[in-house]
CSV table of N, CA, C and O in Angstrom, one decimal:
chain,number,residue,atom,x,y,z
A,947,UNK,N,80.9,160.6,163.9
A,947,UNK,CA,81.9,160.0,164.8
A,947,UNK,C,82.7,161.4,165.8
A,947,UNK,O,82.5,162.2,165.4
A,948,UNK,N,82.9,161.1,166.8
A,948,UNK,CA,83.4,162.2,168.0
A,948,UNK,C,85.0,162.3,167.7
A,948,UNK,O,85.3,161.3,166.8
A,949,UNK,N,85.3,163.3,167.9
A,949,UNK,CA,86.7,163.7,167.4
A,949,UNK,C,87.7,162.4,168.1
A,949,UNK,O,87.7,161.6,169.1
A,950,UNK,N,88.5,162.1,167.1
A,950,UNK,CA,90.0,161.0,167.4
A,950,UNK,C,90.4,160.9,168.5
A,950,UNK,O,90.6,160.1,169.3
A,951,UNK,N,90.6,162.5,168.7
A,951,UNK,CA,91.6,162.5,170.0
A,951,UNK,C,91.0,161.7,171.0
A,951,UNK,O,91.3,161.4,172.2
A,952,UNK,N,89.9,162.0,171.4
A,952,UNK,CA,89.1,161.0,172.5
A,952,UNK,C,88.7,159.6,172.2
A,952,UNK,O,88.4,159.1,173.4
A,953,UNK,N,88.9,159.0,171.1
A,953,UNK,CA,89.0,157.6,171.0
A,953,UNK,C,90.1,156.8,171.8
A,953,UNK,O,91.3,157.1,171.8
A,954,UNK,N,89.9,155.9,172.8
A,954,UNK,CA,90.9,155.1,173.7
A,954,UNK,C,92.0,155.1,172.5
A,954,UNK,O,93.1,154.5,173.0
A,955,UNK,N,91.3,154.1,171.0
A,955,UNK,CA,92.1,153.4,170.4
A,955,UNK,C,92.6,154.3,170.0
A,955,UNK,O,94.7,153.6,169.8
A,956,UNK,N,92.9,155.5,169.5
A,956,UNK,CA,93.7,156.7,168.7
A,956,UNK,C,94.7,156.5,169.9
A,956,UNK,O,95.9,157.0,170.0
A,957,UNK,N,94.3,157.1,171.3
A,957,UNK,CA,95.5,158.0,172.1
A,957,UNK,C,96.1,156.4,172.7
A,957,UNK,O,97.8,156.7,172.6
A,958,UNK,N,95.9,155.3,172.5
A,958,UNK,CA,97.0,154.3,172.5
A,958,UNK,C,97.7,153.8,171.3
A,958,UNK,O,98.9,153.8,171.2
A,959,UNK,N,97.3,154.4,170.0
A,959,UNK,CA,98.1,154.0,169.3
A,959,UNK,C,99.3,154.9,168.9
A,959,UNK,O,100.2,155.4,168.2
A,960,UNK,N,98.8,156.4,169.5
A,960,UNK,CA,99.4,157.9,169.6
A,960,UNK,C,100.7,157.1,170.7
A,960,UNK,O,101.9,157.3,170.2
A,961,UNK,N,100.3,156.5,171.4
A,961,UNK,CA,101.1,156.1,172.7
A,961,UNK,C,102.4,155.4,171.9
A,961,UNK,O,103.7,155.3,172.0
A,962,UNK,N,102.0,154.3,171.1
A,962,UNK,CA,102.8,153.3,170.2
A,962,UNK,C,103.7,154.0,169.2
A,962,UNK,O,104.3,154.3,169.4
A,963,UNK,N,102.9,154.7,168.8
A,963,UNK,CA,103.7,155.7,167.8
A,963,UNK,C,105.1,156.4,168.2
A,963,UNK,O,106.0,156.6,168.0
A,964,UNK,N,104.4,157.0,169.3
A,964,UNK,CA,105.9,158.4,170.2
A,964,UNK,C,107.3,157.0,170.7
A,964,UNK,O,108.0,157.4,170.3
A,965,UNK,N,106.5,156.0,170.9
A,965,UNK,CA,107.4,155.0,171.7
A,965,UNK,C,108.1,154.5,170.7
A,965,UNK,O,109.5,154.4,170.7
A,966,UNK,N,107.8,154.4,169.2
A,966,UNK,CA,108.3,153.5,167.7
A,966,UNK,C,109.6,155.1,167.6
A,966,UNK,O,110.6,154.4,167.4
A,967,UNK,N,109.3,156.2,167.9
A,967,UNK,CA,110.1,157.2,167.3
A,967,UNK,C,111.3,157.3,168.2
A,967,UNK,O,112.3,157.1,167.9
A,968,UNK,N,110.9,156.8,169.7
A,968,UNK,CA,111.7,157.0,170.4
A,968,UNK,C,112.7,155.8,170.2
A,968,UNK,O,114.1,155.9,170.2
A,969,UNK,N,112.2,154.6,170.0
A,969,UNK,CA,112.9,153.3,170.1
A,969,UNK,C,113.6,153.4,168.9
A,969,UNK,O,115.5,152.7,169.0
A,970,UNK,N,113.5,154.0,167.9
A,970,UNK,CA,113.9,154.0,166.3
A,970,UNK,C,115.0,154.9,166.4
A,970,UNK,O,116.0,155.0,165.5
A,971,UNK,N,115.0,155.9,167.4
A,971,UNK,CA,116.0,157.3,167.6
A,971,UNK,C,117.8,156.2,167.4
A,971,UNK,O,118.8,157.1,167.2
A,972,UNK,N,117.5,154.9,168.2
A,972,UNK,CA,118.9,154.2,168.4
A,972,UNK,C,119.2,153.3,166.9
A,972,UNK,O,120.6,152.6,167.2
A,973,UNK,N,118.8,153.2,166.1
A,973,UNK,CA,118.9,152.4,164.9
A,973,UNK,C,119.7,153.1,164.7
A,973,UNK,O,120.7,154.0,164.4
A,974,UNK,N,120.6,152.0,163.7
A,974,UNK,CA,122.0,152.6,163.2
A,974,UNK,C,121.7,153.3,162.0
A,974,UNK,O,120.1,153.6,161.4
A,975,UNK,N,122.6,154.4,161.3
A,975,UNK,CA,122.5,155.5,160.3
A,975,UNK,C,121.6,155.1,159.2
A,975,UNK,O,121.1,155.9,158.5
A,976,UNK,N,122.5,154.3,159.0
A,976,UNK,CA,122.2,153.5,157.8
A,976,UNK,C,120.8,152.9,157.4
A,976,UNK,O,120.2,152.7,156.3
A,977,UNK,N,120.1,152.9,158.4
A,977,UNK,CA,118.4,152.4,158.1
A,977,UNK,C,117.8,153.8,158.4
A,977,UNK,O,116.4,153.7,158.4
A,978,UNK,N,118.3,154.4,158.1
A,978,UNK,CA,117.3,155.7,158.6
A,978,UNK,C,115.9,156.1,157.5
A,978,UNK,O,115.0,156.2,157.6
A,979,UNK,N,116.6,155.8,156.1
A,979,UNK,CA,116.0,155.7,155.3
A,979,UNK,C,114.8,154.0,154.8
A,979,UNK,O,114.5,154.0,153.5
A,980,UNK,N,115.9,153.2,154.9
A,980,UNK,CA,115.5,151.6,155.4
A,980,UNK,C,113.9,151.3,156.5
A,980,UNK,O,113.0,152.0,156.3
A,981,UNK,N,114.4,150.7,157.5
A,981,UNK,CA,113.6,150.2,158.4
A,981,UNK,C,113.0,151.1,159.4
A,981,UNK,O,111.9,151.3,159.9
A,982,UNK,N,114.0,152.4,159.9
A,982,UNK,CA,113.5,153.3,160.5
A,982,UNK,C,112.3,154.2,160.2
A,982,UNK,O,111.0,154.0,160.7
A,983,UNK,N,112.6,154.8,158.9
A,983,UNK,CA,111.4,155.4,158.1
A,983,UNK,C,109.9,154.3,158.1
A,983,UNK,O,109.6,154.7,158.5
A,984,UNK,N,110.4,153.0,157.4
A,984,UNK,CA,109.2,152.1,157.7
A,984,UNK,C,108.6,151.8,158.9
A,984,UNK,O,106.9,152.3,159.0
A,985,UNK,N,109.1,152.0,159.8
A,985,UNK,CA,108.4,151.6,161.2
A,985,UNK,C,107.9,152.3,161.5
A,985,UNK,O,106.4,153.1,162.0
A,986,UNK,N,108.5,153.9,161.4
A,986,UNK,CA,107.7,155.1,161.8
A,986,UNK,C,106.5,155.7,160.9
A,986,UNK,O,105.4,156.3,161.4
A,987,UNK,N,106.5,155.2,159.3
A,987,UNK,CA,105.3,155.6,158.6
A,987,UNK,C,104.4,154.7,158.9
A,987,UNK,O,103.0,155.2,159.3
A,988,UNK,N,104.3,153.3,159.6
A,988,UNK,CA,103.7,152.6,159.7
A,988,UNK,C,102.4,153.0,160.6
A,988,UNK,O,101.4,152.8,161.0
A,989,UNK,N,103.7,153.2,161.7
A,989,UNK,CA,102.8,153.8,163.1
A,989,UNK,C,101.9,155.2,163.3
A,989,UNK,O,101.3,155.3,163.6
A,990,UNK,N,103.2,156.1,161.9
A,990,UNK,CA,102.2,157.0,162.0
A,990,UNK,C,100.5,156.8,160.8
A,990,UNK,O,99.8,157.4,161.3
A,991,UNK,N,101.0,155.9,160.2
A,991,UNK,CA,99.4,155.4,159.1
A,991,UNK,C,98.0,154.8,160.3
A,991,UNK,O,97.3,155.2,160.0
A,992,UNK,N,99.1,154.3,161.4
A,992,UNK,CA,97.8,153.5,162.0
A,992,UNK,C,96.8,155.0,162.6
A,992,UNK,O,95.7,155.1,162.8
A,993,UNK,N,97.4,155.6,163.5
A,993,UNK,CA,96.8,157.0,164.0
A,993,UNK,C,96.1,157.8,163.0
A,993,UNK,O,94.6,158.0,163.5
A,994,UNK,N,96.8,158.2,162.0
A,994,UNK,CA,96.3,159.0,160.9
A,994,UNK,C,94.5,158.3,160.2
A,994,UNK,O,94.0,159.2,159.9
A,995,UNK,N,94.9,157.0,160.1
A,995,UNK,CA,94.0,156.5,159.3
A,995,UNK,C,92.7,156.4,160.3
A,995,UNK,O,91.2,156.4,160.1
A,996,UNK,N,93.0,156.2,161.6
A,996,UNK,CA,91.7,156.3,162.6
A,996,UNK,C,91.5,158.0,162.2
A,996,UNK,O,90.3,157.8,162.6
A,997,UNK,N,92.0,158.8,162.6
A,997,UNK,CA,91.7,160.2,162.3
A,997,UNK,C,90.9,160.8,161.0
A,997,UNK,O,89.8,161.2,161.1
A,998,UNK,N,91.6,159.9,159.8
A,998,UNK,CA,90.7,160.4,158.8
A,998,UNK,C,89.4,159.8,158.7
A,998,UNK,O,88.5,160.2,158.3
A,999,UNK,N,89.1,158.4,159.2
A,999,UNK,CA,88.0,157.9,159.3
A,999,UNK,C,86.9,158.6,160.3
A,999,UNK,O,85.7,158.7,159.6
A,1000,UNK,N,87.2,159.5,161.2
A,1000,UNK,CA,86.5,160.3,161.9
A,1000,UNK,C,86.0,161.1,161.5
A,1000,UNK,O,84.9,161.8,161.4
A,1001,UNK,N,86.9,161.6,160.0
A,1001,UNK,CA,86.7,163.3,159.8
A,1001,UNK,C,85.4,162.7,158.2
A,1001,UNK,O,85.4,163.4,157.9
A,1002,UNK,N,85.4,161.4,157.9
A,1002,UNK,CA,84.6,161.2,157.1
A,1002,UNK,C,83.1,161.4,157.1
A,1002,UNK,O,82.5,161.2,158.4
A,1003,UNK,N,82.2,161.1,156.4
A,1003,UNK,CA,81.0,161.3,156.6
A,1003,UNK,C,80.2,160.3,157.1
A,1003,UNK,O,79.1,160.7,157.7
A,1004,UNK,N,80.4,159.0,156.6
A,1004,UNK,CA,79.5,157.8,157.4
A,1004,UNK,C,80.3,156.8,157.6
A,1004,UNK,O,82.0,157.1,157.8
A,1005,UNK,N,79.6,155.9,158.7
A,1005,UNK,CA,79.9,155.0,159.6
A,1005,UNK,C,80.9,154.5,158.9
A,1005,UNK,O,81.8,153.0,158.9
A,1006,UNK,N,80.6,153.7,157.4
A,1006,UNK,CA,81.2,153.0,156.5
A,1006,UNK,C,82.4,153.3,156.3
A,1006,UNK,O,83.8,152.3,155.9
A,1007,UNK,N,82.5,154.3,156.0
A,1007,UNK,CA,84.1,155.0,155.3
A,1007,UNK,C,84.7,155.3,156.9
A,1007,UNK,O,86.0,154.9,156.9
A,1008,UNK,N,84.4,154.9,158.4
A,1008,UNK,CA,84.9,154.8,159.2
A,1008,UNK,C,85.5,153.9,159.4
A,1008,UNK,O,86.8,153.2,159.7
A,1009,UNK,N,84.5,152.5,159.0
A,1009,UNK,CA,84.8,151.3,159.2
A,1009,UNK,C,85.8,151.1,158.5
A,1009,UNK,O,86.8,150.1,158.4
A,1010,UNK,N,86.1,151.1,157.2
A,1010,UNK,CA,87.0,151.1,156.1
A,1010,UNK,C,88.1,151.6,156.2
A,1010,UNK,O,89.7,151.0,156.3
A,1011,UNK,N,88.8,152.7,157.4
A,1011,UNK,CA,89.4,153.3,157.7
A,1011,UNK,C,90.2,152.7,158.8
A,1011,UNK,O,91.3,152.8,158.9
A,1012,UNK,N,89.2,152.0,159.6
A,1012,UNK,CA,89.9,151.6,160.6
A,1012,UNK,C,90.5,149.8,160.5
A,1012,UNK,O,91.5,150.0,161.0
A,1013,UNK,N,89.6,149.5,159.5
A,1013,UNK,CA,90.7,148.4,158.6
A,1013,UNK,C,92.3,148.5,158.1
A,1013,UNK,O,92.9,147.9,157.9
A,1014,UNK,N,92.2,150.4,157.4
A,1014,UNK,CA,92.8,150.2,156.7
A,1014,UNK,C,94.2,150.4,158.0
A,1014,UNK,O,95.5,150.2,158.2
A,1015,UNK,N,94.1,151.4,159.1
A,1015,UNK,CA,94.7,151.0,160.4
A,1015,UNK,C,95.1,150.0,160.6
A,1015,UNK,O,95.9,149.8,161.3
A,1016,UNK,N,94.3,148.7,160.6
A,1016,UNK,CA,94.8,147.1,161.1
A,1016,UNK,C,95.7,146.7,160.2
A,1016,UNK,O,96.6,146.3,161.0
A,1017,UNK,N,95.9,147.2,159.0
A,1017,UNK,CA,96.5,146.4,158.0
A,1017,UNK,C,98.1,147.2,158.5
A,1017,UNK,O,99.0,146.9,158.6
A,1018,UNK,N,98.1,148.6,158.9
A,1018,UNK,CA,99.0,149.3,159.1
A,1018,UNK,C,100.1,148.5,160.4
A,1018,UNK,O,101.4,148.5,160.7
A,1019,UNK,N,98.8,148.2,160.8
A,1019,UNK,CA,99.3,147.8,162.6
A,1019,UNK,C,100.2,146.4,162.4
A,1019,UNK,O,101.2,146.1,162.5
A,1020,UNK,N,99.7,146.0,161.5
A,1020,UNK,CA,100.3,144.3,161.1
A,1020,UNK,C,101.3,144.4,160.3
A,1020,UNK,O,102.9,143.9,160.7
A,1021,UNK,N,101.9,145.3,159.5
A,1021,UNK,CA,102.8,146.4,158.8
A,1021,UNK,C,103.6,146.4,160.3
A,1021,UNK,O,104.9,145.7,160.0
A,1022,UNK,N,103.4,147.2,161.0
A,1022,UNK,CA,104.6,147.9,162.0
A,1022,UNK,C,104.9,145.9,163.1
A,1022,UNK,O,106.2,146.2,163.0
A,1023,UNK,N,104.1,145.5,163.4
A,1023,UNK,CA,104.5,144.5,163.6
A,1023,UNK,C,105.3,143.8,163.3
A,1023,UNK,O,106.1,143.0,163.9
A,1024,UNK,N,105.1,143.3,161.9
A,1024,UNK,CA,106.1,142.7,161.3
A,1024,UNK,C,107.7,143.2,161.5
A,1024,UNK,O,108.7,143.1,161.7
A,1025,UNK,N,107.7,144.7,161.5
A,1025,UNK,CA,109.0,145.6,161.7
A,1025,UNK,C,109.4,145.9,162.9
A,1025,UNK,O,110.6,145.2,163.1
A,1026,UNK,N,108.3,145.1,163.6
A,1026,UNK,CA,109.4,145.5,165.3
A,1026,UNK,C,109.8,144.0,165.2
A,1026,UNK,O,111.2,144.1,166.1
A,1027,UNK,N,109.3,143.1,165.1
A,1027,UNK,CA,110.1,141.5,165.2
A,1027,UNK,C,111.1,141.7,163.9
A,1027,UNK,O,112.4,141.2,164.7
A,1028,UNK,N,111.4,142.1,162.9
A,1028,UNK,CA,112.8,142.3,162.0
A,1028,UNK,C,113.8,143.0,163.2
A,1028,UNK,O,114.7,142.8,163.0
A,1029,UNK,N,113.5,144.4,163.3
A,1029,UNK,CA,113.8,145.4,164.7
A,1029,UNK,C,114.5,144.2,165.5
A,1029,UNK,O,115.8,144.6,165.4
A,1030,UNK,N,114.0,143.7,166.1
A,1030,UNK,CA,114.8,142.7,167.3
A,1030,UNK,C,115.3,141.7,166.4
A,1030,UNK,O,116.7,141.3,167.3
A,1031,UNK,N,115.2,141.1,165.7
A,1031,UNK,CA,115.5,139.8,165.1
A,1031,UNK,C,117.2,140.8,164.7
A,1031,UNK,O,118.2,139.9,164.6
A,1032,UNK,N,117.5,141.7,164.2
A,1032,UNK,CA,118.3,142.7,163.6
A,1032,UNK,C,118.9,143.0,164.8
A,1032,UNK,O,120.2,143.7,165.3
A,1033,UNK,N,118.7,143.0,165.8
A,1033,UNK,CA,119.3,143.0,167.2
A,1033,UNK,C,119.4,144.8,167.5
A,1033,UNK,O,119.9,145.4,168.1
A,1034,UNK,N,117.8,145.4,166.4
A,1034,UNK,CA,118.2,147.0,166.7
A,1034,UNK,C,117.3,147.1,167.8
A,1034,UNK,O,117.3,148.4,168.4
A,1035,UNK,N,116.7,146.4,168.2
A,1035,UNK,CA,115.5,146.7,169.4
A,1035,UNK,C,116.2,145.4,170.5
A,1035,UNK,O,116.0,144.5,170.1
A,1036,UNK,N,116.2,145.6,171.9
A,1036,UNK,CA,116.2,144.6,173.1
A,1036,UNK,C,114.8,144.1,173.1
A,1036,UNK,O,113.5,144.5,172.3
A,1037,UNK,N,115.1,142.8,173.4
A,1037,UNK,CA,114.0,142.4,174.0
A,1037,UNK,C,113.0,142.7,175.0
A,1037,UNK,O,111.9,142.8,174.9
A,1038,UNK,N,113.3,143.3,176.1
A,1038,UNK,CA,112.3,144.2,176.7
A,1038,UNK,C,111.7,145.4,176.0
A,1038,UNK,O,110.4,145.8,175.7
A,1039,UNK,N,112.2,146.2,175.2
A,1039,UNK,CA,111.8,146.8,174.2
A,1039,UNK,C,111.3,146.2,173.7
A,1039,UNK,O,110.0,146.6,173.1
A,1040,UNK,N,111.4,145.5,172.3
A,1040,UNK,CA,110.6,144.5,171.7
A,1040,UNK,C,109.2,144.1,172.7
A,1040,UNK,O,107.8,144.0,171.8
A,1041,UNK,N,109.4,143.5,173.6
A,1041,UNK,CA,108.2,143.0,174.3
A,1041,UNK,C,107.2,144.3,174.2
A,1041,UNK,O,105.7,143.4,174.5
A,1042,UNK,N,107.8,145.4,175.1
A,1042,UNK,CA,106.6,146.2,175.4
A,1042,UNK,C,106.2,146.9,174.0
A,1042,UNK,O,104.7,146.8,174.1
A,1043,UNK,N,106.5,147.4,173.1
A,1043,UNK,CA,106.3,147.5,172.5
A,1043,UNK,C,104.7,146.7,171.3
A,1043,UNK,O,103.8,147.3,170.8
A,1044,UNK,N,105.5,145.6,171.3
A,1044,UNK,CA,104.5,144.6,170.8
A,1044,UNK,C,103.3,144.3,171.4
A,1044,UNK,O,102.5,144.4,171.1
A,1045,UNK,N,103.4,144.0,172.8
A,1045,UNK,CA,102.4,143.8,173.5
A,1045,UNK,C,101.2,145.2,173.7
A,1045,UNK,O,100.3,144.9,173.3
A,1046,UNK,N,101.9,146.8,173.5
A,1046,UNK,CA,101.4,147.8,173.1
A,1046,UNK,C,100.7,147.4,171.3
A,1046,UNK,O,99.4,148.2,171.7
A,1047,UNK,N,101.3,146.8,170.7
A,1047,UNK,CA,100.6,147.0,169.8
A,1047,UNK,C,99.8,146.3,169.4
A,1047,UNK,O,98.6,146.2,168.9
A,1048,UNK,N,99.6,145.2,170.1
A,1048,UNK,CA,98.8,143.2,170.1
A,1048,UNK,C,97.3,144.4,170.7
A,1048,UNK,O,96.2,144.1,170.4
A,1049,UNK,N,97.1,145.1,172.2
A,1049,UNK,CA,95.9,146.0,172.2
A,1049,UNK,C,95.9,146.8,171.2
A,1049,UNK,O,94.7,147.0,171.1
A,1050,UNK,N,96.4,147.7,170.6
A,1050,UNK,CA,95.9,148.4,169.6
A,1050,UNK,C,95.1,147.7,168.7
A,1050,UNK,O,93.9,148.1,168.1
A,1051,UNK,N,95.5,147.0,168.1
A,1051,UNK,CA,95.0,145.9,167.3
A,1051,UNK,C,93.6,145.0,167.6
A,1051,UNK,O,92.8,145.4,166.8
A,1052,UNK,N,93.5,144.6,168.7
A,1052,UNK,CA,92.6,144.3,169.4
A,1052,UNK,C,91.6,145.5,169.2
A,1052,UNK,O,90.3,145.4,169.2
A,1053,UNK,N,91.9,146.6,169.7
A,1053,UNK,CA,91.0,147.6,170.4
A,1053,UNK,C,90.5,147.9,168.4
A,1053,UNK,O,89.1,148.7,168.5
A,1054,UNK,N,91.1,148.1,168.0
A,1054,UNK,CA,90.4,148.5,166.2
A,1054,UNK,C,89.7,147.3,165.9
A,1054,UNK,O,88.8,147.8,165.0
A,1055,UNK,N,90.4,146.0,166.1
A,1055,UNK,CA,89.2,145.3,165.5
A,1055,UNK,C,87.7,145.5,166.2
A,1055,UNK,O,86.6,145.1,165.8
A,1056,UNK,N,88.0,145.4,167.4
A,1056,UNK,CA,86.8,145.4,168.3
A,1056,UNK,C,85.9,146.9,167.7
A,1056,UNK,O,84.4,146.8,167.5
A,1057,UNK,N,86.4,148.3,167.5
A,1057,UNK,CA,85.7,149.3,166.8
A,1057,UNK,C,85.6,149.2,165.8
A,1057,UNK,O,84.1,149.5,165.3
A,1058,UNK,N,86.0,148.5,165.0
A,1058,UNK,CA,85.5,148.1,163.6
A,1058,UNK,C,84.1,147.5,163.6
A,1058,UNK,O,82.8,147.2,162.5
A,1059,UNK,N,83.9,146.3,164.6
A,1059,UNK,CA,83.0,145.2,164.5
A,1059,UNK,C,82.1,146.3,165.1
A,1059,UNK,O,80.7,146.1,164.2
A,1060,UNK,N,81.9,146.9,166.0
A,1060,UNK,CA,80.9,147.0,166.6
A,1060,UNK,C,80.6,149.0,165.4
A,1060,UNK,O,79.3,149.0,165.4
A,1061,UNK,N,81.5,149.6,164.7
A,1061,UNK,CA,81.0,150.3,163.5
A,1061,UNK,C,80.2,149.7,162.7
A,1061,UNK,O,79.2,150.0,162.0
A,1062,UNK,N,80.4,148.6,162.2
A,1062,UNK,CA,80.2,147.7,161.0
A,1062,UNK,C,78.6,147.1,161.2
A,1062,UNK,O,77.9,147.1,161.1
A,1063,UNK,N,78.5,146.9,162.4
A,1063,UNK,CA,77.2,146.3,163.3
A,1063,UNK,C,76.6,147.6,163.2
A,1063,UNK,O,75.4,147.2,162.8
A,1064,UNK,N,76.9,148.4,164.1
A,1064,UNK,CA,75.7,150.0,163.6
A,1064,UNK,C,75.4,150.1,162.5
A,1064,UNK,O,74.1,150.5,162.1
A,1065,UNK,N,76.1,149.9,160.8
A,1065,UNK,CA,76.0,150.2,160.0
A,1065,UNK,C,75.1,149.1,159.2
A,1065,UNK,O,73.8,149.8,158.7
A,1066,UNK,N,75.2,147.8,159.6
A,1066,UNK,CA,74.2,146.9,158.9
A,1066,UNK,C,72.9,147.1,159.7
A,1066,UNK,O,72.1,146.5,159.1
A,1067,UNK,N,72.5,147.4,160.9
A,1067,UNK,CA,71.4,147.2,161.9
A,1067,UNK,C,70.3,148.7,161.2
A,1067,UNK,O,69.8,148.2,161.0
A,1068,UNK,N,71.2,150.0,161.0
A,1068,UNK,CA,70.8,151.0,159.8
A,1068,UNK,C,69.7,150.7,158.6
A,1068,UNK,O,69.1,151.3,158.3
A,1069,UNK,N,70.9,149.6,158.0
A,1069,UNK,CA,70.6,149.5,156.8
A,1069,UNK,C,69.5,148.1,156.9
A,1069,UNK,O,68.9,147.9,155.6
A,1070,UNK,N,69.4,147.6,157.7
A,1070,UNK,CA,67.8,146.2,158.0
A,1070,UNK,C,66.6,147.0,157.4
A,1070,UNK,O,65.7,146.0,156.6
A,1071,UNK,N,66.3,148.0,157.9
A,1071,UNK,CA,65.0,148.5,157.4
A,1071,UNK,C,64.8,148.8,155.9
A,1071,UNK,O,63.7,148.2,155.3
A,1072,UNK,N,65.7,149.2,155.2
A,1072,UNK,CA,66.0,149.6,154.0
A,1072,UNK,C,65.8,148.3,153.1
A,1072,UNK,O,65.3,148.1,152.1
A,1073,UNK,N,67.1,147.0,153.6
A,1073,UNK,CA,66.8,145.9,152.9
A,1073,UNK,C,65.6,144.9,153.2
A,1073,UNK,O,65.0,144.3,152.0
A,1074,UNK,N,64.8,145.4,153.7
A,1074,UNK,CA,63.4,144.6,154.1
A,1074,UNK,C,62.4,145.2,153.3
A,1074,UNK,O,61.0,144.9,154.0
A,1075,UNK,N,62.6,146.4,152.7
A,1075,UNK,CA,61.1,147.1,152.2
A,1075,UNK,C,60.4,146.2,151.3
A,1075,UNK,O,60.7,145.1,150.9
A,1076,UNK,N,59.5,146.1,151.8
A,1076,UNK,CA,58.6,144.6,151.1
A,1076,UNK,C,58.1,145.1,149.2
A,1076,UNK,O,57.9,146.1,149.2
A,1077,UNK,N,58.2,143.9,148.4
A,1077,UNK,CA,58.2,144.5,147.2
A,1077,UNK,C,56.9,144.5,147.3
A,1077,UNK,O,55.8,144.1,147.7
A,1078,UNK,N,56.5,145.2,146.2
A,1078,UNK,CA,55.3,145.2,145.9
A,1078,UNK,C,54.0,144.5,145.7
A,1078,UNK,O,54.7,142.8,145.1
A,1079,UNK,N,52.9,144.3,146.3
A,1079,UNK,CA,51.9,143.0,146.0
A,1079,UNK,C,51.4,142.6,144.2
A,1079,UNK,O,51.3,143.2,143.5
A,1080,UNK,N,51.6,141.5,144.1
A,1080,UNK,CA,51.5,141.0,142.7
A,1080,UNK,C,50.1,141.0,142.4
A,1080,UNK,O,48.9,140.9,143.3
A,1081,UNK,N,49.8,141.4,141.3
A,1081,UNK,CA,48.1,141.5,140.9
A,1081,UNK,C,47.5,140.4,140.9
A,1081,UNK,O,48.0,139.8,140.6
A,1082,UNK,N,46.0,140.7,141.0
A,1082,UNK,CA,45.1,139.4,141.2
A,1082,UNK,C,44.7,139.0,139.9
A,1082,UNK,O,44.1,139.5,139.4
């Protein structure tokens, strides 16, 4: 796979991670080891898993790491909702972060499906190897 820094999904996820850091700076200090840390960790995990998948040997491994990144995105989605419900994020901040995160989730799903499709297409010839003909 190409350098992760050139993937649109990584660039968008990196933008979300930076925005999460910026937004969480204003959270209460007693949340530094709680919600602040969890949100930041989930945001970083999205980018890190994309990068790690790109560094692996096979597209199958890349697809697996894209799914892990998708899980981290879902986790961050909940953290954003909770931060908004607790009034740590304003509605405009929440709406923008959530919208950008949804786009990352769609992009991850699309890329993962493409990679898995490519993997399955490459496996077809191997799977269709004819069994030896029975002796007459």
